[in-house]
Short mmCIF file of C-alpha atoms in Angstrom, two decimals:
data_model
loop_
_atom_site.label_atom_id
_atom_site.label_comp_id
_atom_site.label_asym_id
_atom_site.label_seq_id
_atom_site.Cartn_x
_atom_site.Cartn_y
_atom_site.Cartn_z
CA GLU F 1 81.25 -123.93 -167.89
CA ALA F 2 78.89 -121.90 -165.74
CA GLY F 3 80.40 -119.30 -163.53
CA VAL F 4 79.50 -118.20 -160.01
CA VAL F 5 75.81 -117.59 -159.69
CA GLN F 6 74.41 -115.21 -157.14
CA SER F 7 70.86 -114.15 -156.47
CA PRO F 8 69.17 -111.78 -156.12
CA ARG F 9 71.10 -109.22 -158.09
CA TYR F 10 69.32 -106.37 -156.40
CA LYS F 11 67.41 -106.09 -153.02
CA ILE F 12 65.83 -103.15 -151.43
CA ILE F 13 64.56 -103.50 -147.87
CA GLU F 14 63.64 -101.30 -144.94
CA LYS F 15 65.91 -101.35 -141.96
CA LYS F 16 65.35 -103.95 -139.40
CA GLN F 17 64.07 -106.36 -141.98
CA PRO F 18 65.85 -109.62 -142.77
CA VAL F 19 67.55 -110.41 -146.15
CA ALA F 20 69.19 -113.48 -147.58
CA PHE F 21 71.70 -113.91 -150.47
CA TRP F 22 72.34 -117.14 -152.28
CA CYS F 23 75.52 -118.34 -154.07
CA ASN F 24 76.12 -121.34 -156.35
CA PRO F 25 79.88 -121.74 -156.91
CA ILE F 26 81.76 -123.14 -159.90
CA SER F 27 81.39 -126.86 -159.93
CA GLY F 28 84.12 -128.64 -158.19
CA HIS F 29 85.35 -125.51 -156.35
CA ASN F 30 85.74 -126.58 -152.75
CA THR F 31 86.64 -122.96 -151.42
CA LEU F 32 83.82 -120.41 -151.31
CA TYR F 33 84.12 -116.77 -150.02
CA TRP F 34 81.63 -114.02 -149.25
CA TYR F 35 83.05 -110.50 -149.61
CA LEU F 36 81.48 -107.23 -148.96
CA GLN F 37 82.20 -104.30 -151.21
CA ASN F 38 81.32 -100.74 -150.16
CA LEU F 39 81.18 -98.00 -152.74
CA GLY F 40 84.54 -96.93 -153.87
CA GLN F 41 86.33 -99.55 -151.95
CA GLY F 42 87.79 -102.97 -152.47
CA PRO F 43 86.21 -106.27 -151.48
CA GLU F 44 86.60 -107.10 -147.88
CA LEU F 45 86.26 -110.72 -146.73
CA LEU F 46 83.39 -111.69 -144.61
CA ILE F 47 83.68 -115.51 -144.51
CA ARG F 48 85.57 -118.33 -146.14
CA TYR F 49 84.42 -121.92 -146.47
CA GLU F 50 86.45 -124.95 -147.17
CA ASN F 51 83.73 -127.47 -148.30
CA GLU F 52 81.13 -127.00 -145.59
CA GLU F 53 83.43 -125.81 -142.88
CA ALA F 54 83.75 -122.03 -142.13
CA VAL F 55 87.57 -121.66 -141.73
CA ASP F 56 87.70 -117.89 -141.51
CA ASP F 57 84.75 -115.98 -140.17
CA SER F 58 86.60 -113.51 -138.04
CA GLN F 59 85.34 -110.49 -140.11
CA LEU F 60 81.67 -111.60 -139.97
CA PRO F 61 79.61 -109.41 -137.67
CA LYS F 62 78.06 -112.39 -135.93
CA ASP F 63 75.40 -110.40 -134.05
CA ARG F 64 73.41 -109.83 -137.26
CA PHE F 65 75.09 -111.85 -139.99
CA SER F 66 75.00 -115.60 -140.52
CA ALA F 67 76.10 -117.89 -143.32
CA GLU F 68 75.86 -121.48 -144.11
CA ARG F 69 77.16 -123.85 -146.78
CA LEU F 70 75.25 -127.07 -146.34
CA LYS F 71 76.63 -129.99 -148.30
CA GLY F 72 79.65 -128.01 -149.18
CA VAL F 73 78.15 -126.50 -152.41
CA ASP F 74 75.69 -123.66 -152.33
CA SER F 75 75.87 -121.05 -149.69
CA THR F 76 73.58 -118.54 -148.20
CA LEU F 77 74.34 -115.28 -146.31
CA LYS F 78 71.78 -113.82 -144.07
CA ILE F 79 71.43 -110.46 -142.34
CA GLN F 80 68.83 -109.96 -139.62
CA PRO F 81 68.04 -107.37 -138.81
CA ALA F 82 69.46 -105.21 -141.56
CA GLU F 83 70.83 -101.73 -140.78
CA LEU F 84 71.34 -98.71 -143.01
CA GLY F 85 75.12 -99.20 -143.02
CA ASP F 86 74.70 -102.71 -144.55
CA SER F 87 73.92 -101.13 -147.91
CA ALA F 88 76.61 -102.55 -150.20
CA VAL F 89 77.41 -105.18 -152.72
CA TYR F 90 77.76 -108.66 -151.45
CA LEU F 91 80.10 -110.81 -153.62
CA CYS F 92 80.46 -114.54 -153.63
CA ALA F 93 83.63 -115.99 -155.08
CA SER F 94 84.82 -119.62 -155.51
CA GLN F 95 88.34 -120.94 -155.82
CA GLY F 96 89.71 -124.20 -157.27
CA GLN F 97 92.20 -126.39 -155.35
CA HIS F 98 95.35 -125.68 -157.52
CA THR F 99 94.89 -121.93 -158.31
CA GLY F 100 95.11 -118.78 -156.40
CA GLU F 101 92.45 -117.21 -158.76
CA LEU F 102 89.15 -116.36 -157.35
CA PHE F 103 86.06 -116.42 -159.62
CA PHE F 104 83.45 -113.93 -158.65
CA GLY F 105 79.83 -113.79 -159.17
CA GLU F 106 78.13 -110.61 -160.28
CA GLY F 107 77.21 -109.62 -156.72
CA SER F 108 74.03 -108.81 -154.82
CA ARG F 109 73.47 -105.09 -154.32
CA LEU F 110 71.66 -104.45 -151.12
CA THR F 111 70.01 -101.07 -150.33
CA VAL F 112 68.66 -100.58 -146.87
CA LEU F 113 66.17 -97.67 -146.49
CA ASP W 1 95.25 -101.52 -141.01
CA GLN W 2 95.13 -101.62 -144.81
CA GLN W 3 97.64 -104.15 -146.00
CA VAL W 4 97.22 -103.47 -149.69
CA LYS W 5 96.83 -100.02 -150.91
CA GLN W 6 96.10 -98.45 -154.21
CA ASN W 7 96.84 -94.74 -153.67
CA SER W 8 95.43 -93.38 -156.87
CA PRO W 9 91.67 -93.62 -156.94
CA SER W 10 91.38 -92.77 -160.57
CA LEU W 11 93.57 -92.51 -163.64
CA SER W 12 92.85 -91.01 -167.04
CA VAL W 13 94.87 -92.02 -170.12
CA GLN W 14 94.59 -91.37 -173.83
CA GLU W 15 93.85 -94.29 -176.11
CA GLY W 16 97.05 -95.97 -177.48
CA ARG W 17 99.19 -94.70 -174.52
CA ILE W 18 100.52 -96.67 -171.58
CA SER W 19 98.45 -97.05 -168.44
CA ILE W 20 100.30 -97.64 -165.23
CA LEU W 21 98.45 -98.74 -162.16
CA ASN W 22 100.29 -98.90 -158.88
CA CYS W 23 99.83 -100.99 -155.70
CA ASP W 24 101.77 -101.06 -152.44
CA TYR W 25 101.58 -103.63 -149.72
CA THR W 26 102.87 -103.79 -146.08
CA ASN W 27 102.72 -107.53 -145.24
CA SER W 28 106.07 -109.11 -146.11
CA MET W 29 104.43 -112.53 -145.97
CA PHE W 30 102.54 -111.95 -149.19
CA ASP W 31 103.97 -114.05 -152.04
CA TYR W 32 101.21 -114.04 -154.61
CA PHE W 33 99.75 -111.02 -156.29
CA LEU W 34 96.80 -110.65 -158.63
CA TRP W 35 95.02 -107.97 -160.59
CA TYR W 36 91.38 -107.95 -161.06
CA LYS W 37 89.20 -105.83 -163.32
CA LYS W 38 85.74 -104.77 -162.58
CA TYR W 39 83.12 -103.26 -164.86
CA PRO W 40 79.95 -101.59 -163.41
CA ALA W 41 77.27 -104.08 -162.12
CA GLU W 42 79.60 -106.88 -162.65
CA GLY W 43 81.81 -109.01 -160.29
CA PRO W 44 85.65 -108.54 -160.48
CA THR W 45 87.39 -110.87 -163.13
CA PHE W 46 90.81 -112.09 -162.99
CA LEU W 47 93.35 -110.31 -165.14
CA ILE W 48 96.97 -111.31 -164.44
CA SER W 49 98.94 -112.72 -161.44
CA ILE W 50 102.60 -112.93 -160.31
CA SER W 51 104.44 -115.04 -157.82
CA SER W 52 107.05 -113.61 -155.54
CA ILE W 53 109.70 -115.65 -157.18
CA LYS W 54 109.30 -113.53 -160.27
CA ASP W 55 109.58 -109.77 -160.97
CA LYS W 56 107.67 -109.65 -164.13
CA ASN W 57 104.86 -111.42 -165.81
CA GLU W 58 103.39 -110.55 -169.26
CA ASP W 59 100.22 -111.52 -170.88
CA GLY W 60 99.45 -109.64 -174.24
CA ARG W 61 98.93 -105.99 -173.49
CA PHE W 62 99.10 -106.56 -169.77
CA THR W 63 102.43 -106.77 -167.78
CA VAL W 64 102.72 -106.92 -164.06
CA PHE W 65 105.94 -105.81 -162.29
CA LEU W 66 106.80 -106.76 -158.68
CA ASN W 67 109.46 -105.01 -156.64
CA LYS W 68 109.75 -107.10 -153.44
CA SER W 69 112.23 -104.83 -151.71
CA ALA W 70 109.89 -101.79 -152.14
CA LYS W 71 106.73 -103.96 -151.53
CA HIS W 72 105.28 -102.56 -154.70
CA LEU W 73 103.67 -103.91 -157.70
CA SER W 74 102.42 -102.16 -160.90
CA LEU W 75 100.10 -103.19 -163.89
CA HIS W 76 101.11 -101.83 -167.34
CA ILE W 77 98.61 -101.69 -170.05
CA VAL W 78 100.05 -101.09 -173.48
CA PRO W 79 98.53 -99.86 -175.73
CA SER W 80 95.35 -98.73 -173.63
CA GLN W 81 92.04 -99.17 -175.25
CA PRO W 82 88.68 -97.62 -174.37
CA GLY W 83 87.40 -101.03 -173.43
CA ASP W 84 90.06 -101.05 -170.71
CA SER W 85 88.14 -98.43 -168.86
CA ALA W 86 87.13 -100.17 -165.60
CA VAL W 87 88.12 -100.33 -161.97
CA TYR W 88 91.28 -102.29 -161.28
CA PHE W 89 91.88 -104.02 -157.95
CA CYS W 90 95.24 -105.46 -156.82
CA ALA W 91 95.14 -108.41 -154.45
CA ALA W 92 97.71 -110.26 -152.48
CA SER W 93 97.85 -113.58 -150.60
CA TYR W 94 100.46 -115.75 -148.85
CA GLY W 95 101.07 -119.48 -148.50
CA ASN W 96 100.76 -120.18 -152.10
CA ALA W 97 97.63 -120.81 -154.00
CA GLY W 98 94.49 -121.50 -152.24
CA ASN W 99 94.66 -118.81 -149.64
CA MET W 100 92.35 -115.77 -149.17
CA LEU W 101 93.04 -112.58 -151.01
CA THR W 102 93.39 -109.22 -149.46
CA PHE W 103 92.29 -106.42 -151.90
CA GLY W 104 93.31 -102.90 -152.44
CA GLY W 105 90.80 -100.15 -152.68
CA GLY W 106 90.77 -100.05 -156.43
CA THR W 107 91.81 -97.58 -159.14
CA ARG W 108 89.26 -96.36 -161.71
CA LEU W 109 90.89 -96.22 -165.13
CA MET W 110 89.41 -94.12 -167.98
CA VAL W 111 90.75 -94.46 -171.47
CA LYS W 112 89.79 -91.70 -173.55
CA PRO W 113 89.36 -92.18 -177.31
#
């Protein structure tokens, strides 16, 4: 069974440029998360989806960040415009209905110059 | 307000000895706890979990202990192996499985041969 797939793995952009990350969760997992992980810190929740509905986006900086999960499967996370402080690893995770375990992708490392 | 804390950013242990990683939490509503392991350039992977109705859960070399009165959990690895060298995150959730996880900041474990 394929795990959570994220792309791109690495992205380097200049500040004020837009960037987008894509996530394909484990098949059948209805719950999808985007987490932000800064260097030396634990993952912090950005947004949580139940199918196509964003049920918790309170931590998402909505002035520059947006996310969507059309059709309740793949998801994209966009930053526009990117700032220097957005440099981090963006992790996607999915969760099955009957388990508390999250399965993470390898992450997308963003560097904003 | 950090609800899940790992106060030791790093731990160094000799191969074959016991590794003990600690985690404290403040939210008494948490009733499900997990440990994740993360290698460089990879996403976190699930290691072991424990429900608040238990005080111990064991899986091979890994044992998690929960002290609800102290709001403290620990992960014991016996015997430690060099391949255990990674960053370990504890995480907590409430309301049974299917709810979002709150992560600690992580502890980097180094097992020396």
